[in-house]
Amino acid sequence: MLVIISFIVFSWLTGVYSATVCTPNQCVNGTVDIGNSLGALLGNSQTLLLPGQYSSTSPSQVVSSVSSSSLTLPPYLSSSSNTLPLTIQVQPGLAVFPSPLYHGSPSFISLNTTDGNITVPSGDLKAGSVLLSQNAFAVFGGSNNRPLILWDTLPDLSQLPLGSLDSNGGSVTLLDVESSE
C-alpha cells in the first residue's frame, strides 16, 4: 500500500504517467513526463505518437483511434491532418532542450519558410539536446572561434567531441538556422 501511494505521489510531483508510445511501426507501454514529450498526444487517451508517417498499416490502436480523436501537438511539431495517412514532423526550425534526451521545456527557433531567415535569440541557450527539422542545419558558436554545424538531431550534446562546442555551463550560442534546400 505504501509503495503504491509513494508511486502516485512521485508521479504527481514529477509529472510522470503511464502511456503507450507509438512509432509508425509499433507501440510500447512505458512512462512519459507531462509537458516533456517528443510526440503528439492522441485525443484524451494516453497514447503518444512520435514523429513519422502513420498509415493504415500502423499499429491497430493508432489506426482505430486517429480518425475519432484529436491530436495535441507541442509547438515544435506539426501534423499533416487528423486522419490517415498522417505525418507528424518537426516544424521548420530548431528545438533546443535544456537537458539530454529531449527533457525539459524547449526553446523553439522557427525557420521562416518564406525567405529562410530567422531571428536568432540574443544570449546563450541552455542546451542538452537538439531537435532539428528535416532539410535544415544549425550553426553554433564553436571553440576557438570555429563554428560548429549540426546537420541532424542530437539527443545528447555531450556526445560531441570534447571542446568542439563553445559552451558556458551547458549554455550554447546559436548563430544561425538555415534551410539546406
PDB file of N, CA and C in Angstrom, residues 45-130:
ATOM      1  N   SER A  45      -6.745   9.928 -24.820  1.00  0.00           N
ATOM      2  CA  SER A  45      -6.095   8.680 -24.448  1.00  0.00           C
ATOM      3  C   SER A  45      -4.701   8.969 -23.921  1.00  0.00           C
ATOM      4  N   GLN A  46      -4.045   7.946 -23.509  1.00  0.00           N
ATOM      5  CA  GLN A  46      -2.662   8.086 -23.073  1.00  0.00           C
ATOM      6  C   GLN A  46      -1.764   7.433 -24.112  1.00  0.00           C
ATOM      7  N   THR A  47      -1.983   7.820 -25.363  1.00  0.00           N
ATOM      8  CA  THR A  47      -1.185   7.326 -26.481  1.00  0.00           C
ATOM      9  C   THR A  47      -0.411   8.490 -27.065  1.00  0.00           C
ATOM     10  N   LEU A  48       0.889   8.321 -27.161  1.00  0.00           N
ATOM     11  CA  LEU A  48       1.776   9.347 -27.676  1.00  0.00           C
ATOM     12  C   LEU A  48       2.329   8.886 -29.017  1.00  0.00           C
ATOM     13  N   LEU A  49       2.126   9.704 -30.059  1.00  0.00           N
ATOM     14  CA  LEU A  49       2.628   9.380 -31.395  1.00  0.00           C
ATOM     15  C   LEU A  49       3.925  10.141 -31.640  1.00  0.00           C
ATOM     16  N   LEU A  50       5.001   9.412 -31.867  1.00  0.00           N
ATOM     17  CA  LEU A  50       6.282  10.032 -32.177  1.00  0.00           C
ATOM     18  C   LEU A  50       6.294  10.473 -33.631  1.00  0.00           C
ATOM     19  N   PRO A  51       7.166  11.396 -34.015  1.00  0.00           N
ATOM     20  CA  PRO A  51       7.208  11.841 -35.406  1.00  0.00           C
ATOM     21  C   PRO A  51       7.387  10.682 -36.386  1.00  0.00           C
ATOM     22  N   GLY A  52       6.700  10.784 -37.507  1.00  0.00           N
ATOM     23  CA  GLY A  52       6.775   9.768 -38.550  1.00  0.00           C
ATOM     24  C   GLY A  52       5.529   9.788 -39.409  1.00  0.00           C
ATOM     25  N   GLN A  53       5.455   8.855 -40.364  1.00  0.00           N
ATOM     26  CA  GLN A  53       4.301   8.751 -41.265  1.00  0.00           C
ATOM     27  C   GLN A  53       3.457   7.549 -40.860  1.00  0.00           C
ATOM     28  N   TYR A  54       2.233   7.831 -40.435  1.00  0.00           N
ATOM     29  CA  TYR A  54       1.304   6.796 -39.992  1.00  0.00           C
ATOM     30  C   TYR A  54       0.330   6.490 -41.124  1.00  0.00           C
ATOM     31  N   SER A  55       0.002   5.200 -41.281  1.00  0.00           N
ATOM     32  CA  SER A  55      -0.909   4.788 -42.359  1.00  0.00           C
ATOM     33  C   SER A  55      -1.804   3.668 -41.842  1.00  0.00           C
ATOM     34  N   SER A  56      -2.574   3.095 -42.739  1.00  0.00           N
ATOM     35  CA  SER A  56      -3.479   2.003 -42.357  1.00  0.00           C
ATOM     36  C   SER A  56      -2.712   0.754 -41.926  1.00  0.00           C
ATOM     37  N   THR A  57      -1.402   0.684 -42.181  1.00  0.00           N
ATOM     38  CA  THR A  57      -0.593  -0.457 -41.733  1.00  0.00           C
ATOM     39  C   THR A  57       0.086  -0.193 -40.393  1.00  0.00           C
ATOM     40  N   SER A  58      -0.164   0.973 -39.805  1.00  0.00           N
ATOM     41  CA  SER A  58       0.376   1.285 -38.473  1.00  0.00           C
ATOM     42  C   SER A  58      -0.319   0.410 -37.432  1.00  0.00           C
ATOM     43  N   PRO A  59       0.196   0.368 -36.195  1.00  0.00           N
ATOM     44  CA  PRO A  59      -0.433  -0.463 -35.157  1.00  0.00           C
ATOM     45  C   PRO A  59      -1.937  -0.204 -35.025  1.00  0.00           C
ATOM     46  N   SER A  60      -2.683  -1.260 -34.718  1.00  0.00           N
ATOM     47  CA  SER A  60      -4.149  -1.185 -34.695  1.00  0.00           C
ATOM     48  C   SER A  60      -4.683  -0.131 -33.736  1.00  0.00           C
ATOM     49  N   GLN A  61      -4.038   0.075 -32.575  1.00  0.00           N
ATOM     50  CA  GLN A  61      -4.534   1.089 -31.639  1.00  0.00           C
ATOM     51  C   GLN A  61      -4.394   2.502 -32.212  1.00  0.00           C
ATOM     52  N   VAL A  62      -3.434   2.713 -33.103  1.00  0.00           N
ATOM     53  CA  VAL A  62      -3.299   4.010 -33.764  1.00  0.00           C
ATOM     54  C   VAL A  62      -4.367   4.139 -34.843  1.00  0.00           C
ATOM     55  N   VAL A  63      -4.503   3.120 -35.673  1.00  0.00           N
ATOM     56  CA  VAL A  63      -5.461   3.148 -36.780  1.00  0.00           C
ATOM     57  C   VAL A  63      -6.878   3.360 -36.268  1.00  0.00           C
ATOM     58  N   SER A  64      -7.255   2.669 -35.187  1.00  0.00           N
ATOM     59  CA  SER A  64      -8.624   2.770 -34.675  1.00  0.00           C
ATOM     60  C   SER A  64      -8.887   4.097 -33.962  1.00  0.00           C
ATOM     61  N   SER A  65      -7.851   4.764 -33.488  1.00  0.00           N
ATOM     62  CA  SER A  65      -8.048   5.989 -32.704  1.00  0.00           C
ATOM     63  C   SER A  65      -7.868   7.277 -33.485  1.00  0.00           C
ATOM     64  N   VAL A  66      -7.080   7.260 -34.551  1.00  0.00           N
ATOM     65  CA  VAL A  66      -6.738   8.514 -35.232  1.00  0.00           C
ATOM     66  C   VAL A  66      -7.961   9.237 -35.777  1.00  0.00           C
ATOM     67  N   SER A  67      -8.836   8.557 -36.461  1.00  0.00           N
ATOM     68  CA  SER A  67      -9.972   9.244 -37.090  1.00  0.00           C
ATOM     69  C   SER A  67     -10.985   9.771 -36.085  1.00  0.00           C
ATOM     70  N   SER A  68     -11.043   9.182 -34.895  1.00  0.00           N
ATOM     71  CA  SER A  68     -12.047   9.608 -33.918  1.00  0.00           C
ATOM     72  C   SER A  68     -11.470  10.504 -32.822  1.00  0.00           C
ATOM     73  N   SER A  69     -10.177  10.810 -32.890  1.00  0.00           N
ATOM     74  CA  SER A  69      -9.543  11.599 -31.834  1.00  0.00           C
ATOM     75  C   SER A  69      -8.834  12.817 -32.414  1.00  0.00           C
ATOM     76  N   SER A  70      -8.664  13.799 -31.579  1.00  0.00           N
ATOM     77  CA  SER A  70      -7.884  14.963 -31.987  1.00  0.00           C
ATOM     78  C   SER A  70      -6.442  14.771 -31.524  1.00  0.00           C
ATOM     79  N   LEU A  71      -5.545  15.521 -32.117  1.00  0.00           N
ATOM     80  CA  LEU A  71      -4.144  15.469 -31.738  1.00  0.00           C
ATOM     81  C   LEU A  71      -3.776  16.715 -30.954  1.00  0.00           C
ATOM     82  N   THR A  72      -3.019  16.539 -29.880  1.00  0.00           N
ATOM     83  CA  THR A  72      -2.469  17.660 -29.135  1.00  0.00           C
ATOM     84  C   THR A  72      -0.978  17.671 -29.415  1.00  0.00           C
ATOM     85  N   LEU A  73      -0.533  18.729 -30.085  1.00  0.00           N
ATOM     86  CA  LEU A  73       0.857  18.818 -30.523  1.00  0.00           C
ATOM     87  C   LEU A  73       1.624  19.878 -29.742  1.00  0.00           C
ATOM     88  N   PRO A  74       2.885  19.583 -29.378  1.00  0.00           N
ATOM     89  CA  PRO A  74       3.713  20.657 -28.820  1.00  0.00           C
ATOM     90  C   PRO A  74       4.011  21.669 -29.929  1.00  0.00           C
ATOM     91  N   PRO A  75       4.398  22.890 -29.594  1.00  0.00           N
ATOM     92  CA  PRO A  75       4.553  23.934 -30.605  1.00  0.00           C
ATOM     93  C   PRO A  75       5.619  23.652 -31.663  1.00  0.00           C
ATOM     94  N   TYR A  76       6.520  22.729 -31.418  1.00  0.00           N
ATOM     95  CA  TYR A  76       7.585  22.451 -32.377  1.00  0.00           C
ATOM     96  C   TYR A  76       7.253  21.292 -33.321  1.00  0.00           C
ATOM     97  N   LEU A  77       6.050  20.719 -33.212  1.00  0.00           N
ATOM     98  CA  LEU A  77       5.620  19.646 -34.114  1.00  0.00           C
ATOM     99  C   LEU A  77       4.411  20.102 -34.922  1.00  0.00           C
ATOM    100  N   SER A  78       4.232  19.497 -36.087  1.00  0.00           N
ATOM    101  CA  SER A  78       3.043  19.750 -36.903  1.00  0.00           C
ATOM    102  C   SER A  78       2.534  18.424 -37.428  1.00  0.00           C
ATOM    103  N   SER A  79       1.262  18.418 -37.840  1.00  0.00           N
ATOM    104  CA  SER A  79       0.696  17.204 -38.433  1.00  0.00           C
ATOM    105  C   SER A  79       0.057  17.575 -39.763  1.00  0.00           C
ATOM    106  N   SER A  80       0.049  16.599 -40.665  1.00  0.00           N
ATOM    107  CA  SER A  80      -0.497  16.841 -41.999  1.00  0.00           C
ATOM    108  C   SER A  80      -2.021  16.823 -42.001  1.00  0.00           C
ATOM    109  N   SER A  81      -2.618  16.101 -41.050  1.00  0.00           N
ATOM    110  CA  SER A  81      -4.076  16.007 -40.965  1.00  0.00           C
ATOM    111  C   SER A  81      -4.443  15.337 -39.654  1.00  0.00           C
ATOM    112  N   ASN A  82      -5.730  15.095 -39.465  1.00  0.00           N
ATOM    113  CA  ASN A  82      -6.192  14.330 -38.300  1.00  0.00           C
ATOM    114  C   ASN A  82      -6.695  12.954 -38.712  1.00  0.00           C
ATOM    115  N   THR A  83      -6.464  12.597 -39.963  1.00  0.00           N
ATOM    116  CA  THR A  83      -6.878  11.284 -40.458  1.00  0.00           C
ATOM    117  C   THR A  83      -5.685  10.605 -41.122  1.00  0.00           C
ATOM    118  N   LEU A  84      -5.820   9.312 -41.341  1.00  0.00           N
ATOM    119  CA  LEU A  84      -4.754   8.574 -42.022  1.00  0.00           C
ATOM    120  C   LEU A  84      -4.827   8.802 -43.520  1.00  0.00           C
ATOM    121  N   PRO A  85      -3.748   8.872 -44.250  1.00  0.00           N
ATOM    122  CA  PRO A  85      -2.369   8.875 -43.741  1.00  0.00           C
ATOM    123  C   PRO A  85      -2.060  10.175 -42.991  1.00  0.00           C
ATOM    124  N   LEU A  86      -1.218  10.051 -41.994  1.00  0.00           N
ATOM    125  CA  LEU A  86      -0.906  11.146 -41.085  1.00  0.00           C
ATOM    126  C   LEU A  86       0.604  11.256 -40.949  1.00  0.00           C
ATOM    127  N   THR A  87       1.126  12.442 -41.125  1.00  0.00           N
ATOM    128  CA  THR A  87       2.557  12.688 -40.927  1.00  0.00           C
ATOM    129  C   THR A  87       2.728  13.666 -39.783  1.00  0.00           C
ATOM    130  N   ILE A  88       3.504  13.266 -38.792  1.00  0.00           N
ATOM    131  CA  ILE A  88       3.869  14.150 -37.688  1.00  0.00           C
ATOM    132  C   ILE A  88       5.342  14.464 -37.870  1.00  0.00           C
ATOM    133  N   GLN A  89       5.649  15.761 -37.899  1.00  0.00           N
ATOM    134  CA  GLN A  89       7.038  16.144 -38.140  1.00  0.00           C
ATOM    135  C   GLN A  89       7.411  17.387 -37.354  1.00  0.00           C
ATOM    136  N   VAL A  90       8.718  17.622 -37.267  1.00  0.00           N
ATOM    137  CA  VAL A  90       9.223  18.812 -36.593  1.00  0.00           C
ATOM    138  C   VAL A  90       8.941  20.013 -37.492  1.00  0.00           C
ATOM    139  N   GLN A  91       8.409  21.079 -36.903  1.00  0.00           N
ATOM    140  CA  GLN A  91       8.194  22.331 -37.639  1.00  0.00           C
ATOM    141  C   GLN A  91       9.533  22.796 -38.194  1.00  0.00           C
ATOM    142  N   PRO A  92       9.544  23.527 -39.298  1.00  0.00           N
ATOM    143  CA  PRO A  92      10.820  24.032 -39.823  1.00  0.00           C
ATOM    144  C   PRO A  92      11.524  24.900 -38.776  1.00  0.00           C
ATOM    145  N   GLY A  93      12.688  24.453 -38.353  1.00  0.00           N
ATOM    146  CA  GLY A  93      13.453  25.188 -37.360  1.00  0.00           C
ATOM    147  C   GLY A  93      14.200  24.251 -36.438  1.00  0.00           C
ATOM    148  N   LEU A  94      14.349  24.686 -35.213  1.00  0.00           N
ATOM    149  CA  LEU A  94      15.190  24.005 -34.243  1.00  0.00           C
ATOM    150  C   LEU A  94      14.578  24.116 -32.850  1.00  0.00           C
ATOM    151  N   ALA A  95      14.477  22.989 -32.159  1.00  0.00           N
ATOM    152  CA  ALA A  95      14.055  22.980 -30.753  1.00  0.00           C
ATOM    153  C   ALA A  95      15.275  22.622 -29.912  1.00  0.00           C
ATOM    154  N   VAL A  96      15.621  23.493 -28.969  1.00  0.00           N
ATOM    155  CA  VAL A  96      16.772  23.274 -28.094  1.00  0.00           C
ATOM    156  C   VAL A  96      16.232  22.949 -26.707  1.00  0.00           C
ATOM    157  N   PHE A  97      16.498  21.720 -26.252  1.00  0.00           N
ATOM    158  CA  PHE A  97      16.036  21.262 -24.945  1.00  0.00           C
ATOM    159  C   PHE A  97      17.145  21.479 -23.916  1.00  0.00           C
ATOM    160  N   PRO A  98      16.796  21.871 -22.686  1.00  0.00           N
ATOM    161  CA  PRO A  98      17.824  22.171 -21.689  1.00  0.00           C
ATOM    162  C   PRO A  98      18.573  20.940 -21.171  1.00  0.00           C
ATOM    163  N   SER A  99      18.015  19.761 -21.349  1.00  0.00           N
ATOM    164  CA  SER A  99      18.639  18.540 -20.836  1.00  0.00           C
ATOM    165  C   SER A  99      18.747  17.503 -21.944  1.00  0.00           C
ATOM    166  N   PRO A 100      19.629  16.510 -21.766  1.00  0.00           N
ATOM    167  CA  PRO A 100      19.734  15.442 -22.758  1.00  0.00           C
ATOM    168  C   PRO A 100      18.426  14.672 -22.912  1.00  0.00           C
ATOM    169  N   LEU A 101      18.318  13.972 -24.017  1.00  0.00           N
ATOM    170  CA  LEU A 101      17.172  13.110 -24.332  1.00  0.00           C
ATOM    171  C   LEU A 101      15.858  13.888 -24.398  1.00  0.00           C
ATOM    172  N   TYR A 102      15.936  15.132 -24.868  1.00  0.00           N
ATOM    173  CA  TYR A 102      14.759  15.966 -25.129  1.00  0.00           C
ATOM    174  C   TYR A 102      13.922  16.190 -23.876  1.00  0.00           C
ATOM    175  N   HIS A 103      14.579  16.428 -22.762  1.00  0.00           N
ATOM    176  CA  HIS A 103      13.884  16.641 -21.498  1.00  0.00           C
ATOM    177  C   HIS A 103      13.883  18.127 -21.161  1.00  0.00           C
ATOM    178  N   GLY A 104      12.781  18.590 -20.634  1.00  0.00           N
ATOM    179  CA  GLY A 104      12.632  19.991 -20.252  1.00  0.00           C
ATOM    180  C   GLY A 104      11.853  20.762 -21.291  1.00  0.00           C
ATOM    181  N   SER A 105      11.551  21.988 -20.989  1.00  0.00           N
ATOM    182  CA  SER A 105      10.796  22.843 -21.915  1.00  0.00           C
ATOM    183  C   SER A 105      11.755  23.437 -22.938  1.00  0.00           C
ATOM    184  N   PRO A 106      11.517  23.150 -24.225  1.00  0.00           N
ATOM    185  CA  PRO A 106      12.471  23.612 -25.237  1.00  0.00           C
ATOM    186  C   PRO A 106      12.271  25.068 -25.640  1.00  0.00           C
ATOM    187  N   SER A 107      13.338  25.643 -26.155  1.00  0.00           N
ATOM    188  CA  SER A 107      13.266  26.916 -26.867  1.00  0.00           C
ATOM    189  C   SER A 107      13.147  26.543 -28.334  1.00  0.00           C
ATOM    190  N   PHE A 108      12.138  27.078 -29.009  1.00  0.00           N
ATOM    191  CA  PHE A 108      11.959  26.753 -30.419  1.00  0.00           C
ATOM    192  C   PHE A 108      12.294  27.964 -31.262  1.00  0.00           C
ATOM    193  N   ILE A 109      13.186  27.779 -32.213  1.00  0.00           N
ATOM    194  CA  ILE A 109      13.577  28.835 -33.132  1.00  0.00           C
ATOM    195  C   ILE A 109      13.030  28.441 -34.488  1.00  0.00           C
ATOM    196  N   SER A 110      12.041  29.173 -34.957  1.00  0.00           N
ATOM    197  CA  SER A 110      11.337  28.834 -36.193  1.00  0.00           C
ATOM    198  C   SER A 110      12.102  29.345 -37.406  1.00  0.00           C
ATOM    199  N   LEU A 111      12.215  28.499 -38.410  1.00  0.00           N
ATOM    200  CA  LEU A 111      12.815  28.891 -39.676  1.00  0.00           C
ATOM    201  C   LEU A 111      11.725  29.527 -40.517  1.00  0.00           C
ATOM    202  N   ASN A 112      11.953  30.730 -40.967  1.00  0.00           N
ATOM    203  CA  ASN A 112      10.989  31.418 -41.809  1.00  0.00           C
ATOM    204  C   ASN A 112      11.001  30.725 -43.168  1.00  0.00           C
ATOM    205  N   THR A 113       9.929  30.009 -43.494  1.00  0.00           N
ATOM    206  CA  THR A 113       9.902  29.237 -44.733  1.00  0.00           C
ATOM    207  C   THR A 113       9.705  30.100 -45.970  1.00  0.00           C
ATOM    208  N   THR A 114       9.379  31.378 -45.806  1.00  0.00           N
ATOM    209  CA  THR A 114       9.207  32.263 -46.959  1.00  0.00           C
ATOM    210  C   THR A 114      10.558  32.665 -47.539  1.00  0.00           C
ATOM    211  N   ASP A 115      11.441  33.186 -46.671  1.00  0.00           N
ATOM    212  CA  ASP A 115      12.742  33.627 -47.181  1.00  0.00           C
ATOM    213  C   ASP A 115      13.919  32.939 -46.501  1.00  0.00           C
ATOM    214  N   GLY A 116      13.648  32.012 -45.592  1.00  0.00           N
ATOM    215  CA  GLY A 116      14.722  31.259 -44.946  1.00  0.00           C
ATOM    216  C   GLY A 116      15.417  31.990 -43.825  1.00  0.00           C
ATOM    217  N   ASN A 117      14.972  33.186 -43.475  1.00  0.00           N
ATOM    218  CA  ASN A 117      15.610  33.946 -42.410  1.00  0.00           C
ATOM    219  C   ASN A 117      14.985  33.614 -41.062  1.00  0.00           C
ATOM    220  N   ILE A 118      15.774  33.771 -40.007  1.00  0.00           N
ATOM    221  CA  ILE A 118      15.277  33.567 -38.652  1.00  0.00           C
ATOM    222  C   ILE A 118      15.702  34.750 -37.793  1.00  0.00           C
ATOM    223  N   THR A 119      15.083  34.836 -36.649  1.00  0.00           N
ATOM    224  CA  THR A 119      15.532  35.765 -35.633  1.00  0.00           C
ATOM    225  C   THR A 119      16.259  34.942 -34.587  1.00  0.00           C
ATOM    226  N   VAL A 120      17.573  35.107 -34.522  1.00  0.00           N
ATOM    227  CA  VAL A 120      18.378  34.344 -33.577  1.00  0.00           C
ATOM    228  C   VAL A 120      18.211  34.971 -32.199  1.00  0.00           C
ATOM    229  N   PRO A 121      17.902  34.151 -31.181  1.00  0.00           N
ATOM    230  CA  PRO A 121      17.745  34.715 -29.840  1.00  0.00           C
ATOM    231  C   PRO A 121      19.064  35.298 -29.346  1.00  0.00           C
ATOM    232  N   SER A 122      18.963  36.426 -28.658  1.00  0.00           N
ATOM    233  CA  SER A 122      20.186  37.013 -28.111  1.00  0.00           C
ATOM    234  C   SER A 122      20.573  36.253 -26.853  1.00  0.00           C
ATOM    235  N   GLY A 123      21.842  36.151 -26.614  1.00  0.00           N
ATOM    236  CA  GLY A 123      22.330  35.444 -25.441  1.00  0.00           C
ATOM    237  C   GLY A 123      22.445  33.951 -25.693  1.00  0.00           C
ATOM    238  N   ASP A 124      22.835  33.248 -24.669  1.00  0.00           N
ATOM    239  CA  ASP A 124      23.057  31.814 -24.781  1.00  0.00           C
ATOM    240  C   ASP A 124      21.791  31.029 -24.474  1.00  0.00           C
ATOM    241  N   LEU A 125      21.726  29.820 -25.028  1.00  0.00           N
ATOM    242  CA  LEU A 125      20.625  28.895 -24.775  1.00  0.00           C
ATOM    243  C   LEU A 125      21.126  27.745 -23.922  1.00  0.00           C
ATOM    244  N   LYS A 126      20.371  27.366 -22.915  1.00  0.00           N
ATOM    245  CA  LYS A 126      20.693  26.183 -22.129  1.00  0.00           C
ATOM    246  C   LYS A 126      20.409  24.988 -23.021  1.00  0.00           C
ATOM    247  N   ALA A 127      21.416  24.163 -23.279  1.00  0.00           N
ATOM    248  CA  ALA A 127      21.249  23.091 -24.265  1.00  0.00           C
ATOM    249  C   ALA A 127      21.813  21.767 -23.774  1.00  0.00           C
ATOM    250  N   GLY A 128      20.950  20.747 -23.819  1.00  0.00           N
ATOM    251  CA  GLY A 128      21.377  19.376 -23.536  1.00  0.00           C
ATOM    252  C   GLY A 128      21.102  18.478 -24.721  1.00  0.00           C
ATOM    253  N   SER A 129      20.105  18.870 -25.547  1.00  0.00           N
ATOM    254  CA  SER A 129      19.762  18.107 -26.755  1.00  0.00           C
ATOM    255  C   SER A 129      19.132  19.055 -27.767  1.00  0.00           C
ATOM    256  N   VAL A 130      19.213  18.648 -29.039  1.00  0.00           N
ATOM    257  CA  VAL A 130      18.756  19.493 -30.134  1.00  0.00           C
ATOM    258  C   VAL A 130      17.889  18.672 -31.075  1.00  0.00           C
TER     259      VAL A 130
END
